[in-house]
Tab-separated table of C-alpha atoms in Angstrom:
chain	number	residue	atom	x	y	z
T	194	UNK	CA	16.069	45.673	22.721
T	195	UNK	CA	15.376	42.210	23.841
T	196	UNK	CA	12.540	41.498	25.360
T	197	UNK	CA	10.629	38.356	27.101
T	198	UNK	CA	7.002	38.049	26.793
T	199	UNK	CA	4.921	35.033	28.064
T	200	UNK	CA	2.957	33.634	24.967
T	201	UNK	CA	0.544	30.655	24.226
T	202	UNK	CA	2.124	29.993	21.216
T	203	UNK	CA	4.958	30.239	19.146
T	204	UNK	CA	4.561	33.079	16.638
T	205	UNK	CA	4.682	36.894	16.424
T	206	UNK	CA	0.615	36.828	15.860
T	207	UNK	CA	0.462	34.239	19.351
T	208	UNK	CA	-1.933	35.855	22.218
T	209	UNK	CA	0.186	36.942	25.449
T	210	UNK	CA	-0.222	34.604	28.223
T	211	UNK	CA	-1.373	36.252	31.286
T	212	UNK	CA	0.664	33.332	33.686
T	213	UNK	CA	4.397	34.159	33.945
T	214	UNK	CA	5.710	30.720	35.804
T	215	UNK	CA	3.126	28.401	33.302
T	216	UNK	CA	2.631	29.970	30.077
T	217	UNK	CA	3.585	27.336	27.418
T	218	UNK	CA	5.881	29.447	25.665
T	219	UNK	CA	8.330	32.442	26.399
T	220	UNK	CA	8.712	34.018	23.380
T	221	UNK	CA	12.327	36.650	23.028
T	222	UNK	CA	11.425	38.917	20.740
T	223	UNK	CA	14.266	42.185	19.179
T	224	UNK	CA	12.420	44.747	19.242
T	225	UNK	CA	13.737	46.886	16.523
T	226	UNK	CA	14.104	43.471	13.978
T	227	UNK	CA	11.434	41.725	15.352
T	228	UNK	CA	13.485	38.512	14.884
T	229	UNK	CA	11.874	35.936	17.845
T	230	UNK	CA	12.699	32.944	19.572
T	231	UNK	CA	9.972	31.018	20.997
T	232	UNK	CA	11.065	29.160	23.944
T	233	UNK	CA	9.214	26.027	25.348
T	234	UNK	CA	8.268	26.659	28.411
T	235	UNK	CA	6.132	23.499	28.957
T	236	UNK	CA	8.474	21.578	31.504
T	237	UNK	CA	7.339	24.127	33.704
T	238	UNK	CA	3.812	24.056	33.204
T	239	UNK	CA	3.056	21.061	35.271
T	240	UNK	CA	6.102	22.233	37.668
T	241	UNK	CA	5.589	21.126	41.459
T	242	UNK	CA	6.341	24.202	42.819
T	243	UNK	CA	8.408	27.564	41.786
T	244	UNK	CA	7.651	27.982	38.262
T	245	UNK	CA	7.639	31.568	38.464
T	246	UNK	CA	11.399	31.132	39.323
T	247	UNK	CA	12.517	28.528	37.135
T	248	UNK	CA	11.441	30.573	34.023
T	249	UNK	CA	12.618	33.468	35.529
T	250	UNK	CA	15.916	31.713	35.543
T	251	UNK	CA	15.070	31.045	31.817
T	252	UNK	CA	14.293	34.814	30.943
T	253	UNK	CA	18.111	36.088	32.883
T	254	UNK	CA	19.849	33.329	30.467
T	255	UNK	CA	18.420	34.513	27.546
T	256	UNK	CA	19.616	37.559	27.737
T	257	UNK	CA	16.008	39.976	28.012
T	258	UNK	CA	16.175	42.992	28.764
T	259	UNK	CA	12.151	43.023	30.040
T	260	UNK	CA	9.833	40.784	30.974
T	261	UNK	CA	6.293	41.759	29.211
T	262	UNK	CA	3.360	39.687	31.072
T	263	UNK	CA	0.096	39.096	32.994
T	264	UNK	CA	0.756	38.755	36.036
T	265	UNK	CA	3.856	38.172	38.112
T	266	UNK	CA	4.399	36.623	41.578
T	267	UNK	CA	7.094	37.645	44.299
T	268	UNK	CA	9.696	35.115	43.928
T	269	UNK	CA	9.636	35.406	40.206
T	270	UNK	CA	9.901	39.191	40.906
T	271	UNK	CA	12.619	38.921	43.118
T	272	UNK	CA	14.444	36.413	40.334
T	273	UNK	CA	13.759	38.984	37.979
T	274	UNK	CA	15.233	41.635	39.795
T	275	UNK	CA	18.396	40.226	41.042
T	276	UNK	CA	19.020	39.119	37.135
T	277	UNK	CA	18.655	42.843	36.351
T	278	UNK	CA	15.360	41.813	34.110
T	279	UNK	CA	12.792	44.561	34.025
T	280	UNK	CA	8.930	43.418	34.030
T	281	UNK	CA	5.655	44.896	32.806
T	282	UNK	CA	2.275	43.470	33.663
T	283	UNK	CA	-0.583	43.320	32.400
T	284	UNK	CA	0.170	43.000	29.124
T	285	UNK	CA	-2.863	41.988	27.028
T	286	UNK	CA	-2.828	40.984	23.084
T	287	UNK	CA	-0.782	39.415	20.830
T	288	UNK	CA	3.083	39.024	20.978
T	289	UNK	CA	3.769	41.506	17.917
T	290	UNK	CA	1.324	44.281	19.903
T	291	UNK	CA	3.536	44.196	22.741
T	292	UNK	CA	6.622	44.218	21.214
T	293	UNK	CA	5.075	47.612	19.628
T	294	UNK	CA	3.974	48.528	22.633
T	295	UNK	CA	7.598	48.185	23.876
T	296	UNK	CA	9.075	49.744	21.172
T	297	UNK	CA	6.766	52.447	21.547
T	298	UNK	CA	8.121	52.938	24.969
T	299	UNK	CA	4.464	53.779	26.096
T	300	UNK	CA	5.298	51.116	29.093
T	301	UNK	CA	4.752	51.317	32.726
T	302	UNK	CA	7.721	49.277	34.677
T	303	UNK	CA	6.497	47.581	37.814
T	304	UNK	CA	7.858	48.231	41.201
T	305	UNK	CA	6.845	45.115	42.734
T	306	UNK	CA	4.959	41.429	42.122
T	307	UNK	CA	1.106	42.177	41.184
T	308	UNK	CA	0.051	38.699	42.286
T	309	UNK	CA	0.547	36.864	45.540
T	310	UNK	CA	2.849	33.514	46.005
T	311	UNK	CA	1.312	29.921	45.164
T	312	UNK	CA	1.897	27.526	47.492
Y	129	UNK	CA	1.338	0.452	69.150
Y	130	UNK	CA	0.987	3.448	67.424
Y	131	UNK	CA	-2.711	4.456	66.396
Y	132	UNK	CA	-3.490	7.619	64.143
Y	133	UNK	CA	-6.947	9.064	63.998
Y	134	UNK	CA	-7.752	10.517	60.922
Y	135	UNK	CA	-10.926	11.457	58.317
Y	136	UNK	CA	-10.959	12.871	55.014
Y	137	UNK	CA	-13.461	15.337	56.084
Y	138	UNK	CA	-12.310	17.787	59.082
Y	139	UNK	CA	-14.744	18.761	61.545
Y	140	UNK	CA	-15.998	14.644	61.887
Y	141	UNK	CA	-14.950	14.306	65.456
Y	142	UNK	CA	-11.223	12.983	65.286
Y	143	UNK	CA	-10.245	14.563	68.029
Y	144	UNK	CA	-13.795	14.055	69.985
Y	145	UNK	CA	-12.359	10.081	69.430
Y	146	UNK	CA	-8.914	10.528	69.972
Y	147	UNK	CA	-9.298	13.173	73.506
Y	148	UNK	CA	-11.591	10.497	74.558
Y	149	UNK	CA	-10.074	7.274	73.747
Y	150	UNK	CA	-7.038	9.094	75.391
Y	151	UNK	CA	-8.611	9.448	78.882
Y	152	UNK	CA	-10.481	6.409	78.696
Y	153	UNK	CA	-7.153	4.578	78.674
Y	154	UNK	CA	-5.527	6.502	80.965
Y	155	UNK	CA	-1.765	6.599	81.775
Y	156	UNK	CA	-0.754	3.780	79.378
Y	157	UNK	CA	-1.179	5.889	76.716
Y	158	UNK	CA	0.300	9.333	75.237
Y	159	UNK	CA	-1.467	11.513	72.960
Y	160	UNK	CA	0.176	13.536	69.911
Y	161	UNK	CA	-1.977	16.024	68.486
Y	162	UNK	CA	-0.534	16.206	64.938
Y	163	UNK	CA	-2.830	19.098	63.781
Y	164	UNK	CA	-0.256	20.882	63.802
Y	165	UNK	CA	-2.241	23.750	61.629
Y	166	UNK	CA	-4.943	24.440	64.187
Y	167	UNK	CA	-3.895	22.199	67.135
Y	168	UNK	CA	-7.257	21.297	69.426
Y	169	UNK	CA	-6.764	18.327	71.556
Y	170	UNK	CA	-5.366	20.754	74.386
Y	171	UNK	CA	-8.526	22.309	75.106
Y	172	UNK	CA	-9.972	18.871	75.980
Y	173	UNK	CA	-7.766	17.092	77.489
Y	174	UNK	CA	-6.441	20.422	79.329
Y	175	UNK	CA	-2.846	18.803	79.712
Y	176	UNK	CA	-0.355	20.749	82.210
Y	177	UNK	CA	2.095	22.070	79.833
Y	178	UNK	CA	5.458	21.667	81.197
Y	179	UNK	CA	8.193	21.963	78.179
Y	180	UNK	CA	7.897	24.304	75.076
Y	181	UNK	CA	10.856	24.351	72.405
Y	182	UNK	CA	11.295	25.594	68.929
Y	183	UNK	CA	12.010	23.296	66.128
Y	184	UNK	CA	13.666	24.136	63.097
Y	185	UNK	CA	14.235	22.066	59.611
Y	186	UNK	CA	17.659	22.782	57.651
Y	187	UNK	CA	17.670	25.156	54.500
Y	188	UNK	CA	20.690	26.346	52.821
Y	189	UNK	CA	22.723	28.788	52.688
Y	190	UNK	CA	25.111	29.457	49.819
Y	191	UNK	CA	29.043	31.077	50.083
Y	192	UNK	CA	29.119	33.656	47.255
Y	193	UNK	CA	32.632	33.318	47.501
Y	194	UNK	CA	33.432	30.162	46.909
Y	195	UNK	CA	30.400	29.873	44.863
Y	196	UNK	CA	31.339	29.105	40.457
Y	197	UNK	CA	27.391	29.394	39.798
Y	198	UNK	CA	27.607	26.150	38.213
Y	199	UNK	CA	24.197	25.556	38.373
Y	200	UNK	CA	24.028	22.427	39.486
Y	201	UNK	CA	22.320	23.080	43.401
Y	202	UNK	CA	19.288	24.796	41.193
Y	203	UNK	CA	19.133	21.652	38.775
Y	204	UNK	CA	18.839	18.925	41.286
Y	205	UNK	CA	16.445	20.980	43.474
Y	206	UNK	CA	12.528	19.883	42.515
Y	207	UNK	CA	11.089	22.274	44.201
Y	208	UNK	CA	12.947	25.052	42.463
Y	209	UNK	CA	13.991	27.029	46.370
Y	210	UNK	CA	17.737	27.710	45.108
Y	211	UNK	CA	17.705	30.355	41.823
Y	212	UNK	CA	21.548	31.150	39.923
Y	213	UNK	CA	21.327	34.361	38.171
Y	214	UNK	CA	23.883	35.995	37.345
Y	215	UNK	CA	26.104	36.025	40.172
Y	216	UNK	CA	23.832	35.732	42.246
Y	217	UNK	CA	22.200	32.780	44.148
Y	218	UNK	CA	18.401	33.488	45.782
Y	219	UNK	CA	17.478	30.866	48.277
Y	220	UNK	CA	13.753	30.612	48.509
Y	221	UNK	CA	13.787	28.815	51.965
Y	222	UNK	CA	9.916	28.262	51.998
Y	223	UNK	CA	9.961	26.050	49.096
Y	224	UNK	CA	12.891	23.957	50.718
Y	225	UNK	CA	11.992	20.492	51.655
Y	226	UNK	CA	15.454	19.806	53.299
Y	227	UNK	CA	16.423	16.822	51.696
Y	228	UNK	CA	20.310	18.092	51.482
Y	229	UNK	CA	20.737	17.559	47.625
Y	230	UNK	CA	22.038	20.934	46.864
Y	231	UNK	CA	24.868	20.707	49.724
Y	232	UNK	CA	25.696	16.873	48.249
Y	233	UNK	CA	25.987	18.143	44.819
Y	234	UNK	CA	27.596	21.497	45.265
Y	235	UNK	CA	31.552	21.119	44.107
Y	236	UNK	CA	33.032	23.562	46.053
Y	237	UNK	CA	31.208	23.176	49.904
Y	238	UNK	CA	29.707	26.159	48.694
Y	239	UNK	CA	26.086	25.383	50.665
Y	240	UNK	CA	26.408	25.043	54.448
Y	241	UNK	CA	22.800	24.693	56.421
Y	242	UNK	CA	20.889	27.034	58.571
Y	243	UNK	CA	17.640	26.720	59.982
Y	244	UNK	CA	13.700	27.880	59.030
Y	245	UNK	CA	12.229	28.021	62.316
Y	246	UNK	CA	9.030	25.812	61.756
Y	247	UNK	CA	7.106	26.120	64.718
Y	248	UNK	CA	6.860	24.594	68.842
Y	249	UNK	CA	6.626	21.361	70.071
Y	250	UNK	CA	4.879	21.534	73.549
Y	251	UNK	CA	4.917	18.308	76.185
Y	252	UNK	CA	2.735	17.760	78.879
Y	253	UNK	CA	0.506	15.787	80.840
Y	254	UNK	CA	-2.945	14.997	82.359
Y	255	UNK	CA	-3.040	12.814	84.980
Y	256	UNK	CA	0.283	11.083	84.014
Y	257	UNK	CA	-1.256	11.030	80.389
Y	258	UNK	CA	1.861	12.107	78.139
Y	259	UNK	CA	1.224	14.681	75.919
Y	260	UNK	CA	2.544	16.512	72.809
Y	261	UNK	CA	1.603	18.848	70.003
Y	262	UNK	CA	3.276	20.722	67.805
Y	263	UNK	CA	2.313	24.078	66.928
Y	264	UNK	CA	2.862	25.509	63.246
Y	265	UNK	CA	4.825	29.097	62.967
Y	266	UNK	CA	2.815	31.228	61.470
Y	267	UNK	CA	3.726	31.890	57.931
Y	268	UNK	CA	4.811	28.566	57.101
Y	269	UNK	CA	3.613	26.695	54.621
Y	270	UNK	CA	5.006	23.217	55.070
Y	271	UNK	CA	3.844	20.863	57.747
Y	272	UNK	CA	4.490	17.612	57.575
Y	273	UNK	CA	8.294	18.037	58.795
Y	274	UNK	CA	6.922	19.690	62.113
Y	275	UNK	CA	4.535	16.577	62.370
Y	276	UNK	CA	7.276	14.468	62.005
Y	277	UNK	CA	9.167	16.142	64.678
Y	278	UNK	CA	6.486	15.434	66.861
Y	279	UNK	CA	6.384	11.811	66.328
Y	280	UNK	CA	9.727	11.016	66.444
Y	281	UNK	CA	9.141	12.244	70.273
Y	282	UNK	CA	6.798	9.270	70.619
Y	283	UNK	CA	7.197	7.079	73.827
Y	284	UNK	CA	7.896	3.562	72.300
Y	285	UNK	CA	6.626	2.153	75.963
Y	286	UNK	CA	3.390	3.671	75.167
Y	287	UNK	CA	0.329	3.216	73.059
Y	288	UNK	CA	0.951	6.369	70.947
Y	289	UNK	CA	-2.780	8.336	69.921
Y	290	UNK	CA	-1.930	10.341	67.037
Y	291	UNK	CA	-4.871	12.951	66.229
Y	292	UNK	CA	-3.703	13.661	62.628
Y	293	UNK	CA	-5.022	16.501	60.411
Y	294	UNK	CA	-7.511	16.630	58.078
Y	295	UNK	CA	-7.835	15.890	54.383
Y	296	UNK	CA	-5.630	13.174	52.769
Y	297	UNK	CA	-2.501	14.795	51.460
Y	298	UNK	CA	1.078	14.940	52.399
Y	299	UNK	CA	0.471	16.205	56.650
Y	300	UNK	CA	-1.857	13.377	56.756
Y	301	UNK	CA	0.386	10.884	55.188
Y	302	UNK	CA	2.854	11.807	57.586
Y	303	UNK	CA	0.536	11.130	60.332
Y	304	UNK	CA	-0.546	8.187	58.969
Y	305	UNK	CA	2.456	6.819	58.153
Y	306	UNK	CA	4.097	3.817	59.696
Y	307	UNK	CA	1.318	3.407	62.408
Y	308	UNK	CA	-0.681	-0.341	63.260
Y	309	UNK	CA	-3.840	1.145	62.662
Y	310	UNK	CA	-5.884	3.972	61.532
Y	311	UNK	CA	-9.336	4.733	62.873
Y	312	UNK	CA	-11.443	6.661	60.602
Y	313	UNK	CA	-13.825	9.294	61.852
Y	314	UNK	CA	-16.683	9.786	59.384
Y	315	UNK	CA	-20.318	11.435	60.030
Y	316	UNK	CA	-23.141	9.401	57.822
Y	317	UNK	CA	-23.601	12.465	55.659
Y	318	UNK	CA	-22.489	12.799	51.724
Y	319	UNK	CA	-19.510	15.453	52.208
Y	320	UNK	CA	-18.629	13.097	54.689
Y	321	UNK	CA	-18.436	9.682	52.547
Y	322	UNK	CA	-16.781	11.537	49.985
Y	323	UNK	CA	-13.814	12.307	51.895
Y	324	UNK	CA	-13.966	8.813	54.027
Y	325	UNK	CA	-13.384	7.467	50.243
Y	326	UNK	CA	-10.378	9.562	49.783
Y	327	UNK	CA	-9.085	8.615	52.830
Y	328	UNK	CA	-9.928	4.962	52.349
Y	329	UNK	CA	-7.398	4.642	49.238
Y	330	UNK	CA	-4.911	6.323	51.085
Y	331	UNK	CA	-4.631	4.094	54.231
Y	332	UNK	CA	-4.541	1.139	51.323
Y	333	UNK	CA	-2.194	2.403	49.443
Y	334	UNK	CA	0.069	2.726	53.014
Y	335	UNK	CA	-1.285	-0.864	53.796
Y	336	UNK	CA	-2.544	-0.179	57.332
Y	337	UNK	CA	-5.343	-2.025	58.953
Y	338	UNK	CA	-8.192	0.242	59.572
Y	339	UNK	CA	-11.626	0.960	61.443
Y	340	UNK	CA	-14.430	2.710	61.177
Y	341	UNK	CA	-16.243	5.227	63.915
Y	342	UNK	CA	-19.627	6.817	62.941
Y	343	UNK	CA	-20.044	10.269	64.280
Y	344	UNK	CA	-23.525	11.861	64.707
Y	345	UNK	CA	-24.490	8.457	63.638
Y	346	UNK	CA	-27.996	8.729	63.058
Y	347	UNK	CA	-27.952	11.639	60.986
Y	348	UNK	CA	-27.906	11.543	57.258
Y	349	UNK	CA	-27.870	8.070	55.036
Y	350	UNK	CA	-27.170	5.021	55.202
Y	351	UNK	CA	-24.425	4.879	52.497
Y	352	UNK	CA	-21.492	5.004	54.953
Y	353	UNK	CA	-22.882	1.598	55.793
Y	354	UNK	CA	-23.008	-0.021	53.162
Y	355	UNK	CA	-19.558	1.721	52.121
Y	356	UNK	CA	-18.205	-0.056	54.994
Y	357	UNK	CA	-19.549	-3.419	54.745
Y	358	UNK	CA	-18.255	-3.341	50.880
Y	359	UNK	CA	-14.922	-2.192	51.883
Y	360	UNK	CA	-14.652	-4.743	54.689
Y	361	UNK	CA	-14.123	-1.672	57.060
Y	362	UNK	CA	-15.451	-2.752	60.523
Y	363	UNK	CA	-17.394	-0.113	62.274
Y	364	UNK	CA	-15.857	0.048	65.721
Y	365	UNK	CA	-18.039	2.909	67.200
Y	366	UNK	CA	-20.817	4.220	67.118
Y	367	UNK	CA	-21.692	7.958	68.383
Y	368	UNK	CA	-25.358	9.203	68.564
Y	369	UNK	CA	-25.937	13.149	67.272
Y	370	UNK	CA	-26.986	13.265	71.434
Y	371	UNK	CA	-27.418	16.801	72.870
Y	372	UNK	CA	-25.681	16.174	76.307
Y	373	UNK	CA	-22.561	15.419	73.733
Y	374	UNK	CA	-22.718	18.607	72.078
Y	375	UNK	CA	-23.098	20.336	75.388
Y	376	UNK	CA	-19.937	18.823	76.538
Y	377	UNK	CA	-17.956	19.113	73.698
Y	378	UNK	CA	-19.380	23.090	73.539
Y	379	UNK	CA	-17.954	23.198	76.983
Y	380	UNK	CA	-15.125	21.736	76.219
Y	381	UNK	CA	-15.675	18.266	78.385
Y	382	UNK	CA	-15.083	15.133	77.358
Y	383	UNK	CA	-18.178	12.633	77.083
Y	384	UNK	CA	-15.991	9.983	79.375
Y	385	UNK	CA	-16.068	12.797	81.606
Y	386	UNK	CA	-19.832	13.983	81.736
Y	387	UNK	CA	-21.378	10.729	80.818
Y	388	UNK	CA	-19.097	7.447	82.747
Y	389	UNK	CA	-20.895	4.966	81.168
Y	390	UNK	CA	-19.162	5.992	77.842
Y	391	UNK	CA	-15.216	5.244	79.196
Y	392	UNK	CA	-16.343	1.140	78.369
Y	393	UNK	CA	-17.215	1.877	75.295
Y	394	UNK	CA	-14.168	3.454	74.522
Y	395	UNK	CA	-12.140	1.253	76.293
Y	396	UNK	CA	-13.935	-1.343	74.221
Y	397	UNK	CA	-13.256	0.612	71.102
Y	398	UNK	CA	-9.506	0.553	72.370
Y	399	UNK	CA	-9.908	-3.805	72.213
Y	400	UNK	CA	-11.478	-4.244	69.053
Y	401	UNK	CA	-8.493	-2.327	67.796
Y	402	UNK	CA	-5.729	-4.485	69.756
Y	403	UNK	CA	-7.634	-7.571	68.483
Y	404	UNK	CA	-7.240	-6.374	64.728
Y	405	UNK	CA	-3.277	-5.251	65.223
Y	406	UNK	CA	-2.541	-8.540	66.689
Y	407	UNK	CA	-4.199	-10.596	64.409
Y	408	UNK	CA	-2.651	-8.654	61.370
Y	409	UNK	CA	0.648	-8.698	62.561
Y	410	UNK	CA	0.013	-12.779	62.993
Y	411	UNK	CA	-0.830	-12.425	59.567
Y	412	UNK	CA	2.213	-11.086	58.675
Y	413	UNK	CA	4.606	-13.515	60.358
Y	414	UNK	CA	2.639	-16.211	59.125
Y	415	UNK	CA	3.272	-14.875	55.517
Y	416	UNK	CA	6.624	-13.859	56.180
């Protein structure tokens, strides 16, 4: 299974980031290979508004399955949603520990955003 | 001529100054309260309100039929309000800023408008004293094109008071913005210089002439003064921390109002300024 997770940098042994929208790396990890592609996230670090949608955007086109991460606004929850992407927050330690985690299917899905908009 | 009244610091006395400067002057001017966040002016001035109507700004709206999901509305957009995924297209209308780029760009007329209610402009009048104010829906988070709406209802034949907001960022530029002069409530205190700073760059960077009015004036330090005289920023007005103003203003009078002798002084205020707009625009022709 593919799955997104929100990383500050750009290995397996990388510490999750707990910011969705401005985490400097979104790292696509299989979690039965775990074969990864760390993806820069950093044009939407400094983003002016809605970075929790443009990387949603980002997560949909690479083809995730989840989304493992901190926290998670509304309008990158509802991006998330209507791209069929499923998200877990919360998610504390290193890239390769959630990806077990994942694997493990010990996982709680999240019915809705678990941190209000930015304006 | 247009005048805005604005601070840096909120809670200096902008609209104190611009209430008063309003009545002082009587029917040859109009006053726009620009606050549009927590609108004030009203309870001084106590204008007859005789017109209320909704405004609205244009966000779009996206035909998932004749939509390809090209992408290309979510690429131009800055401020990241349209989102393609899969086939779907999410409009985030509260990040829209209206500027029409995703209905230019969009090959197939897919994107027609609609509108985001934004909040109420109200007219009215005092004593033949036009006024306006505009009156932020709750739940929005973008001002400044309500506070635009409200000045482009300006009365050219007048001498338009704008009370702007406080702070120094985008609803404040917008007040600001393409006036003859900014007056500059400030209160001689630290918090208060701080923010008259901020403000400071910002009416240069616009290249308005401005003016300075002391609030509570002999309270605090004198480093607003010495601010001023290094910034070249003539001090127009001066108001004393009196009780009998605090007592008005608690009841919600207005000093012309419970203490005469102060309509001269801002009627005098109201000079000072004319003599600085007419000189600068002298300046300008003479450069021109």
């Amino acid at each position: 299974m593919k799955v997104a997770i929100t990383s500050k940098g750009v290995t397996l042994d990388s510490e999750v980031d707990p910011r969705f929208g401005r985490a400097p790396y979104i790292v696509v990890v299989d979690t039965e290979t775990l074969e990864f592609e760390a993806v820069d996230n950093s044009s939407n670090v400094n983003a002016f508004k809605g970075a929790g949608i443009q990387a949603a955007t980002t997560v949909c086109e690479k083809g995730a399955e989840v989304l493992m991460t901190g926290y998670c606004g509304p309008k990158a929850f509802a991006t998330l949603e209507a791209g069929g992407v499923k998200v877990v927050d919360d998610v504390t330690g290193t890239i390769r520990e959630a990806a077990e985690l994942m694997k493990s299917g010990k996982v709680t899905y999240s019915t809705a955003a678990n941190k209000e908009a930015h304006w | 001529m247009i005048i805005s009244i604005a601070s840096g610091k909120g809670g200096t006395g902008k609209t104190t100054v611009s209430t008063n400067l309003t009545l002082a002057l009587g029917d040859r001017v109009e006053l726009l309260d620009c606050d549009v966040e927590e609108p004030n002016a009203h309870l001084f001035l106590k204008p007859e309100i005789e017109q209320t109507r909704r405004v609205e700004t244009p966000v779009p709206k996206v035909d998932l039929e004749k939509c390809t999901f090209c992408k290309k509305c979510q690429e131009i957009c800055r401020f990241n309000a349209l989102a393609v995924v899969g086939k779907q297209v999410l409009v985030f209308s509260e990040l829209c800023h209206s500027c029409g780029g995703c209905m230019l760009v969009c090959p197939e007329k897919a994107i027609s408008e609609v509108g985001r209610e934004l909040g109420v402009l109200n007219f009215g009048n005092r004593d033949g004293i036009r006024f306006i104010n505009g009156l932020m829906r709750v739940g929005e988070a973008m001002s400044p094109p309500l506070i635009k709406q409200v000045r482009a209802n300006a009365n050219p034949d007048k001498i338009t008071l704008i009370d702007a907001p406080p702070g120094t960022s985008c609803p404040v530029i917008a007040a600001m913005n393409d006036t003859d002069f900014v007056l500059l409530v400030t209160e001689p205190t630290p918090f208060g210089l701080h923010d008259l700073k901020l403000a400071v760059e910002a009416v240069k960077l616009l290249g308005i002439p401005a003016g300075l009015v002391v609030n509570r004036a002999d309270l605090g330090t004198d480093d607003v003064y010495r601010y001023a005289e290094q910034e070249n920023l003539p001090i127009l007005l001066s108001i004393p921390f009196d009780r009998r103003i605090a007592e008005a203003y608690s009841r919600g009078k207005l000093i012309v109002e419970e203490m005469p002798e102060w309509r001269e002084k801002f009627v005098g205020l109201f000079e000072q300024i004319e003599t600085i707009v007419n000189r600068s625009k002298a300046q300008l022709c003479a450069n021109s």
